[in-house]
Short mmCIF file of C-alpha atoms and ligand atoms in Angstrom, two decimals:
data_model
loop_
_atom_site.label_atom_id
_atom_site.label_comp_id
_atom_site.label_asym_id
_atom_site.label_seq_id
_atom_site.Cartn_x
_atom_site.Cartn_y
_atom_site.Cartn_z
CA MET A 50 -0.01 -0.02 -0.03
CA ALA A 51 1.24 3.53 -0.82
CA ALA A 52 2.74 5.36 2.18
CA THR A 53 0.91 8.60 1.24
CA PRO A 54 -2.85 8.17 0.59
CA VAL A 55 -3.85 8.50 -3.02
CA PRO A 56 -7.25 10.26 -3.23
CA LEU A 57 -9.97 8.14 -4.75
CA VAL A 58 -11.27 10.35 -7.58
CA ASP A 59 -14.00 9.16 -9.94
CA SER A 60 -14.47 10.00 -13.53
CA PHE A 61 -16.62 13.07 -12.56
CA GLY A 62 -13.86 14.55 -10.43
CA ARG A 63 -15.50 13.60 -7.07
CA THR A 64 -13.04 12.62 -4.35
CA HIS A 65 -14.29 9.84 -2.11
CA ARG A 66 -13.74 10.18 1.60
CA ASP A 67 -16.71 8.74 3.33
CA LEU A 68 -17.27 4.95 3.99
CA ARG A 69 -20.70 3.76 5.10
CA ILE A 70 -20.56 0.27 6.68
CA SER A 71 -23.60 -1.88 7.24
CA VAL A 72 -22.71 -4.15 10.07
CA THR A 73 -25.85 -6.29 9.79
CA ASP A 74 -28.81 -6.57 7.42
CA ARG A 75 -30.99 -7.65 10.53
CA CYS A 76 -33.17 -5.30 12.43
CA ASN A 77 -35.52 -5.32 15.44
CA PHE A 78 -37.95 -2.88 13.75
CA ARG A 79 -39.91 -3.36 10.46
CA CYS A 80 -40.42 0.21 9.28
CA THR A 81 -42.97 0.08 6.47
CA TYR A 82 -40.86 2.08 4.06
CA CYS A 83 -37.72 -0.02 4.59
CA MET A 84 -38.62 -3.64 5.29
CA PRO A 85 -41.48 -6.09 4.75
CA GLU A 86 -43.28 -7.37 7.89
CA ALA A 87 -41.86 -10.81 7.22
CA GLY A 88 -40.31 -12.83 4.50
CA LEU A 89 -36.95 -11.03 3.98
CA THR A 90 -34.15 -13.60 3.75
CA TRP A 91 -31.33 -12.72 6.13
CA VAL A 92 -27.66 -12.98 5.09
CA ALA A 93 -26.25 -16.15 6.52
CA ARG A 94 -24.11 -15.48 9.59
CA ASP A 95 -21.05 -16.95 8.00
CA ASP A 96 -21.44 -14.65 5.05
CA VAL A 97 -21.45 -11.49 7.16
CA LEU A 98 -18.08 -9.75 7.31
CA THR A 99 -16.18 -10.25 10.59
CA PHE A 100 -14.98 -7.24 12.54
CA GLU A 101 -11.41 -8.04 11.32
CA GLU A 102 -12.59 -8.04 7.74
CA ILE A 103 -14.53 -4.72 8.18
CA GLU A 104 -11.53 -3.20 9.85
CA ARG A 105 -9.29 -4.24 6.93
CA VAL A 106 -11.56 -2.66 4.30
CA ALA A 107 -11.80 0.56 6.47
CA ARG A 108 -7.93 0.59 6.97
CA VAL A 109 -7.38 0.34 3.17
CA CYS A 110 -9.90 3.27 2.63
CA VAL A 111 -8.27 5.39 5.31
CA GLU A 112 -4.55 4.63 4.91
CA GLY A 113 -4.62 3.94 1.07
CA PHE A 114 -7.17 6.49 -0.04
CA GLY A 115 -7.34 9.19 2.65
CA PHE A 116 -10.87 8.57 3.83
CA ASP A 117 -11.61 10.65 6.80
CA SER A 118 -15.15 9.62 7.82
CA ILE A 119 -16.89 6.29 8.60
CA ARG A 120 -20.57 5.77 9.46
CA LEU A 121 -21.90 2.50 10.90
CA THR A 122 -25.42 1.52 9.82
CA GLY A 123 -27.51 -1.48 8.93
CA GLY A 124 -30.14 -2.99 9.34
CA GLU A 125 -29.93 -1.98 12.96
CA PRO A 126 -26.23 -1.66 13.91
CA THR A 127 -26.98 -2.07 17.71
CA VAL A 128 -28.30 -5.61 17.22
CA ARG A 129 -24.84 -6.76 16.10
CA ALA A 130 -23.21 -8.42 19.13
CA HIS A 131 -20.15 -6.69 20.63
CA LEU A 132 -20.51 -3.66 18.40
CA ARG A 133 -18.33 -1.65 20.71
CA VAL A 134 -15.38 -3.84 19.87
CA LEU A 135 -15.77 -2.83 16.24
CA VAL A 136 -16.15 0.85 17.19
CA ALA A 137 -12.79 0.70 19.09
CA LYS A 138 -11.03 -0.85 16.13
CA LEU A 139 -12.43 1.82 13.72
CA ALA A 140 -11.84 4.70 16.13
CA ALA A 141 -8.17 3.71 16.23
CA LEU A 142 -7.93 4.69 12.52
CA GLY A 143 -8.41 8.37 13.59
CA VAL A 144 -11.49 9.15 11.52
CA ASP A 145 -14.70 10.94 12.27
CA LEU A 146 -16.75 7.89 13.36
CA ALA A 147 -20.58 8.12 13.33
CA MET A 148 -23.54 5.75 13.53
CA THR A 149 -27.20 5.76 12.34
CA THR A 150 -29.51 3.82 14.63
CA ASN A 151 -33.25 3.41 15.40
CA GLY A 152 -32.31 4.34 18.96
CA SER A 153 -33.85 1.30 20.67
CA GLY A 154 -30.49 -0.06 21.84
CA LEU A 155 -29.07 3.22 23.09
CA ARG A 156 -30.14 3.04 26.73
CA ALA A 157 -27.98 -0.09 27.09
CA GLN A 158 -25.19 0.91 24.66
CA ALA A 159 -24.78 4.68 24.21
CA ARG A 160 -22.25 5.12 27.01
CA GLY A 161 -20.19 2.12 25.97
CA LEU A 162 -20.12 3.15 22.36
CA ARG A 163 -19.05 6.68 23.35
CA GLU A 164 -16.24 5.29 25.52
CA ALA A 165 -15.16 3.07 22.65
CA GLY A 166 -14.67 6.07 20.45
CA LEU A 167 -17.93 6.67 18.60
CA ASP A 168 -18.00 10.39 17.83
CA ARG A 169 -21.55 11.08 16.47
CA LEU A 170 -25.00 9.58 16.45
CA ASN A 171 -27.99 9.94 14.15
CA ILE A 172 -31.21 8.55 15.50
CA SER A 173 -34.14 7.76 13.25
CA LEU A 174 -37.61 8.65 14.45
CA ASP A 175 -40.59 9.32 12.12
CA SER A 176 -43.38 10.02 14.54
CA LEU A 177 -43.87 11.52 18.05
CA ARG A 178 -47.33 9.89 18.28
CA ALA A 179 -47.34 6.47 19.89
CA GLN A 180 -49.96 4.86 17.63
CA ARG A 181 -48.46 6.25 14.44
CA PHE A 182 -44.96 5.25 15.56
CA ALA A 183 -46.25 1.67 16.16
CA ALA A 184 -47.91 1.62 12.70
CA LEU A 185 -44.82 2.88 10.95
CA THR A 186 -42.22 0.70 12.71
CA ARG A 187 -44.62 -2.30 13.45
CA ARG A 188 -43.16 -2.04 17.04
CA ASP A 189 -44.90 -0.24 19.95
CA GLU A 190 -41.64 1.29 21.21
CA LEU A 191 -41.91 5.03 21.00
CA ASP A 192 -41.01 5.35 24.65
CA VAL A 193 -37.91 3.17 24.26
CA VAL A 194 -36.66 5.36 21.31
CA LEU A 195 -37.32 8.66 23.25
CA ASP A 196 -35.43 7.14 26.16
CA GLY A 197 -32.66 6.16 23.79
CA ILE A 198 -32.38 9.77 22.66
CA ASP A 199 -32.00 10.80 26.35
CA ALA A 200 -29.40 8.13 26.82
CA ALA A 201 -27.44 9.42 23.91
CA LEU A 202 -27.47 13.03 25.29
CA GLU A 203 -26.63 11.77 28.80
CA ALA A 204 -23.60 9.83 27.29
CA GLY A 205 -22.29 13.11 25.91
CA PHE A 206 -23.04 12.73 22.18
CA ASP A 207 -23.13 16.35 20.84
CA PRO A 208 -24.83 17.00 18.53
CA VAL A 209 -27.40 14.23 18.45
CA LYS A 210 -29.13 14.33 15.11
CA LEU A 211 -32.66 13.07 14.44
CA ASN A 212 -33.48 11.57 10.99
CA VAL A 213 -37.09 11.92 10.07
CA VAL A 214 -38.39 10.38 6.75
CA CYS A 215 -41.23 12.73 5.78
CA MET A 216 -44.03 11.13 3.80
CA GLN A 217 -47.10 12.83 2.32
CA GLY A 218 -50.20 11.92 4.21
CA VAL A 219 -48.30 9.77 6.70
CA ASN A 220 -46.33 12.14 9.02
CA ASP A 221 -46.09 15.43 7.13
CA ASP A 222 -48.46 16.94 9.69
CA GLU A 223 -45.72 16.54 12.34
CA VAL A 224 -43.03 18.67 10.74
CA VAL A 225 -43.45 21.59 13.22
CA ASP A 226 -44.01 19.17 16.09
CA PHE A 227 -40.55 17.72 15.25
CA ALA A 228 -38.94 21.19 15.01
CA THR A 229 -40.42 22.05 18.49
CA PHE A 230 -39.09 18.73 19.85
CA GLY A 231 -35.63 19.40 18.42
CA ARG A 232 -35.49 22.81 19.89
CA GLU A 233 -36.68 21.72 23.21
CA ARG A 234 -34.39 18.58 23.53
CA GLY A 235 -31.36 20.14 21.87
CA VAL A 236 -31.20 17.74 18.95
CA GLU A 237 -30.82 18.59 15.30
CA VAL A 238 -33.71 17.30 13.28
CA ARG A 239 -33.10 16.39 9.62
CA PHE A 240 -36.04 15.64 7.43
CA ILE A 241 -35.29 13.11 4.69
CA GLU A 242 -37.24 12.87 1.51
CA PHE A 243 -38.80 9.43 0.94
CA MET A 244 -36.74 7.46 -1.57
CA PRO A 245 -37.63 4.46 -3.87
CA LEU A 246 -35.78 1.91 -1.74
CA ASP A 247 -38.81 0.40 -0.12
CA ALA A 248 -39.51 -3.30 0.32
CA ASP A 249 -42.65 -3.63 -1.78
CA HIS A 250 -41.63 -1.20 -4.51
CA SER A 251 -44.78 0.89 -3.92
CA TRP A 252 -42.94 4.23 -3.73
CA SER A 253 -44.45 6.95 -5.80
CA ALA A 254 -43.48 10.60 -6.29
CA VAL A 255 -46.70 11.86 -4.69
CA GLN A 256 -45.53 10.42 -1.37
CA VAL A 257 -42.42 12.69 -1.40
CA VAL A 258 -42.65 15.92 0.61
CA PRO A 259 -40.15 18.31 -1.00
CA GLY A 260 -37.47 19.57 1.44
CA GLU A 261 -38.25 23.11 0.46
CA ARG A 262 -41.84 22.77 1.60
CA ILE A 263 -40.74 21.25 4.91
CA ILE A 264 -38.38 24.19 5.59
CA ALA A 265 -41.00 26.73 4.60
CA ALA A 266 -43.42 25.13 7.09
CA ILE A 267 -40.87 25.33 9.89
CA ALA A 268 -39.83 28.89 9.05
CA ALA A 269 -43.43 30.05 9.34
CA ALA A 270 -43.40 28.87 12.92
CA TYR A 271 -39.74 29.61 13.83
CA PRO A 272 -37.82 32.00 11.46
CA LEU A 273 -34.63 30.50 9.94
CA ARG A 274 -31.60 31.47 8.06
CA PRO A 275 -29.60 29.14 5.79
CA LEU A 276 -26.02 28.09 6.72
CA ALA A 277 -23.22 27.58 4.16
CA ARG A 278 -23.30 24.08 2.62
CA GLY A 279 -20.22 21.84 2.53
CA SER A 280 -20.24 18.13 1.44
CA ASP A 281 -23.15 17.50 3.76
CA PRO A 282 -26.17 16.26 1.84
CA ALA A 283 -28.43 18.14 4.19
CA GLU A 284 -29.27 21.76 3.72
CA ILE A 285 -28.95 23.26 7.23
CA PHE A 286 -30.69 26.17 8.77
CA GLU A 287 -30.23 28.03 11.99
CA TYR A 288 -33.15 29.35 14.13
CA LEU A 289 -32.83 33.10 14.30
CA ASP A 290 -33.69 33.04 18.02
CA GLY A 291 -30.77 30.74 18.80
CA GLY A 292 -32.93 27.58 19.14
CA GLY A 293 -30.36 25.46 17.33
CA ARG A 294 -30.44 23.99 13.76
CA VAL A 295 -32.71 21.99 11.51
CA GLY A 296 -32.15 20.57 8.07
CA ALA A 297 -33.58 18.80 5.01
CA ILE A 298 -32.04 16.15 2.84
CA ALA A 299 -33.73 16.54 -0.48
CA SER A 300 -32.36 13.42 -2.14
CA VAL A 301 -35.22 13.29 -4.58
CA THR A 302 -36.17 16.84 -5.43
CA ALA A 303 -32.64 18.32 -5.23
CA PRO A 304 -30.14 15.50 -5.32
CA PHE A 305 -26.57 16.07 -4.12
CA CYS A 306 -25.08 13.48 -6.43
CA ALA A 307 -22.63 16.00 -7.95
CA ARG A 308 -20.95 16.37 -4.53
CA CYS A 309 -21.26 12.77 -3.41
CA ASP A 310 -18.15 11.42 -1.66
CA ARG A 311 -19.51 8.12 -0.35
CA VAL A 312 -19.12 4.39 -0.87
CA ARG A 313 -21.15 1.79 0.95
CA LEU A 314 -20.08 -1.68 2.22
CA THR A 315 -22.96 -4.09 2.72
CA ALA A 316 -22.98 -6.54 5.60
CA GLU A 317 -21.83 -9.36 3.36
CA GLY A 318 -19.02 -7.39 1.84
CA LYS A 319 -20.32 -5.89 -1.34
CA LEU A 320 -19.05 -2.44 -2.18
CA ARG A 321 -21.62 -0.07 -3.76
CA ASN A 322 -20.74 3.32 -5.33
CA CYS A 323 -24.35 4.65 -5.03
CA LEU A 324 -27.44 3.99 -2.92
CA PHE A 325 -29.24 3.30 -6.19
CA SER A 326 -26.56 1.00 -7.81
CA VAL A 327 -27.71 -2.14 -9.38
CA GLU A 328 -24.13 -3.32 -9.53
CA GLU A 329 -21.78 -4.20 -6.70
CA THR A 330 -18.10 -5.10 -6.25
CA ASP A 331 -17.47 -8.26 -4.15
CA LEU A 332 -14.83 -7.44 -1.59
CA ARG A 333 -15.52 -10.51 0.54
CA SER A 334 -14.18 -12.85 -2.14
CA VAL A 335 -10.94 -10.75 -2.14
CA LEU A 336 -10.78 -10.80 1.69
CA ARG A 337 -11.46 -14.50 1.96
CA GLY A 338 -9.55 -15.52 -1.16
CA GLY A 339 -6.14 -14.56 0.21
CA GLY A 340 -6.06 -11.22 -1.66
CA GLY A 341 -3.52 -8.69 -0.38
CA ASP A 342 -4.18 -5.01 0.29
CA ASP A 343 -3.11 -4.14 -3.26
CA GLU A 344 -5.93 -6.39 -4.60
CA LEU A 345 -8.43 -4.92 -2.14
CA SER A 346 -7.37 -1.37 -3.20
CA ALA A 347 -7.75 -2.32 -6.87
CA ALA A 348 -11.27 -3.62 -6.24
CA ILE A 349 -12.28 -0.50 -4.35
CA SER A 350 -10.81 1.75 -7.12
CA SER A 351 -12.55 -0.21 -9.81
CA CYS A 352 -15.93 0.17 -8.01
CA VAL A 353 -15.48 3.98 -7.75
CA ALA A 354 -14.25 4.24 -11.34
CA THR A 355 -17.62 2.96 -12.66
CA LYS A 356 -19.64 5.41 -10.56
CA GLY A 357 -22.28 7.26 -12.63
CA PRO A 358 -23.10 10.98 -12.41
CA GLY A 359 -26.05 10.40 -10.27
CA HIS A 360 -29.37 8.68 -9.74
CA GLN A 361 -32.21 9.21 -12.18
CA ILE A 362 -35.24 9.05 -9.81
CA GLY A 363 -38.27 10.23 -11.73
CA SER A 364 -36.84 9.52 -15.23
CA VAL A 365 -38.08 6.66 -17.35
CA THR A 366 -34.68 5.04 -17.16
CA PHE A 367 -34.66 4.78 -13.32
CA VAL A 368 -34.51 1.19 -12.08
CA GLN A 369 -35.12 0.60 -8.35
CA PRO A 370 -32.34 -1.56 -6.94
CA PRO A 371 -33.48 -5.02 -5.90
CA ARG A 372 -32.23 -4.45 -2.35
CA THR A 373 -34.12 -2.64 0.34
CA MET A 374 -32.62 0.21 2.30
CA SER A 375 -32.02 -2.29 5.26
CA GLN A 376 -30.03 -4.47 2.96
CA ILE A 377 -27.90 -1.69 1.51
CA GLY A 378 -27.16 0.27 4.68
CA GLY A 379 -28.65 3.79 4.60
N1 LIG B 9 -31.73 0.95 11.48
C1 LIG B 9 -31.07 2.24 11.47
C2 LIG B 9 -31.98 3.41 11.45
O1 LIG B 9 -33.25 3.26 11.22
O2 LIG B 9 -31.50 4.50 11.76
C3 LIG B 9 -30.04 2.33 10.37
C4 LIG B 9 -30.39 1.82 9.04
S1 LIG B 9 -31.66 2.69 8.21
C5 LIG B 9 -31.80 1.81 6.69
C6 LIG B 9 -30.88 4.26 7.83
C7 LIG B 9 -31.70 5.36 7.46
O3 LIG B 9 -32.41 5.14 6.26
C8 LIG B 9 -32.83 5.71 8.50
O4 LIG B 9 -32.70 7.07 8.92
C9 LIG B 9 -34.13 5.44 7.78
O5 LIG B 9 -35.19 6.23 8.21
C10 LIG B 9 -33.70 5.76 6.38
N2 LIG B 9 -34.52 5.06 5.30
C11 LIG B 9 -34.91 3.75 5.22
N3 LIG B 9 -35.69 3.62 4.14
C12 LIG B 9 -35.77 4.80 3.50
C13 LIG B 9 -36.48 5.25 2.32
N4 LIG B 9 -37.11 4.45 1.61
N5 LIG B 9 -36.37 6.56 2.03
C14 LIG B 9 -35.69 7.46 2.85
N6 LIG B 9 -34.97 6.98 3.90
C15 LIG B 9 -35.06 5.77 4.26
FE1 LIG B 10 -34.84 -1.16 10.68
FE2 LIG B 10 -33.74 1.20 10.28
FE3 LIG B 10 -35.07 -0.06 8.29
FE4 LIG B 10 -36.50 0.87 10.30
S1 LIG B 10 -35.24 2.15 8.84
S2 LIG B 10 -36.62 -1.22 9.41
S3 LIG B 10 -35.09 0.62 11.99
S4 LIG B 10 -33.21 -0.71 9.21
#
């Protein structure tokens, strides 16, 4: 491996620095927009990458290509046994280390994950109403998730961000409630446009609430000003009265593909250059076939080399990937 990292630049000039790692395809929730209630086939345990294999891919990305951020996701990352052991291994690489979670495991794990070196947390929550939460996740656990948010704050995560998938006619009437919740609890709420990665392929454009409309609704209640945008896919705003920040990720109506710096590793070791890829690069066969770091680097490079300009949601050429969001790692 080269002593000095060589930036991983694709054919559109985008430098890749961010690795998303799905640590499991399994989950204790069944969010309607992400997983079917039953019938999803889990990846066999032996086919899921070990912590050592994940660490090796991450090290090649960091030391070989200069990646500076890693996010753990799933499925639900906190259902993977001994997660803090992996966190400690990845934290030792010296990157910004974050995790996206449904929050249900945080009362038990937040402090340990923080101590192991996890820097940041995003917690997903789509309704503040118990019945609606239960209908959306197919689990009656709103209180558990709210307590998980408290546990994250108590463990010292700062900021804690809340991911809210906003869907027309489902939870779009809670936008201002979520803004109020974020202001009161000191968490940064980020509304995400609903994307066609659902289990039953029933997504339709009419279910998407444009980020612009969400921000306008919040600004009418709490005046906002936009903040400068970096490589963050979210457009972030600040409350004029000092009440914190709020954001929108308009992946459908205003995609950030032109600035995308991410690659995704699935639980079974497939590398994807886009959420919406229909092709993947098999790193597990390199890892388990005795391949050296040079071969791993070559496989990662070739995956990024074939990255397209961006997704085509809404166009006639768009093809929804066969995997659900839970199988990709959001
Ligand atoms: N289980 C964890 C969680 O829910 O935070 C991590 C994995 S989940 C797949 C990652 C993120 O993807 C969550 O914030 C979830 O709300 C979001 N997500 C899942 N399906 C989606 C969809 N069809 N459109 C937009 N976001 C989606
Ligand atoms: Fe599980 Fe997260 Fe998907 Fe909900 S969004 S089913 S919590 S993986």
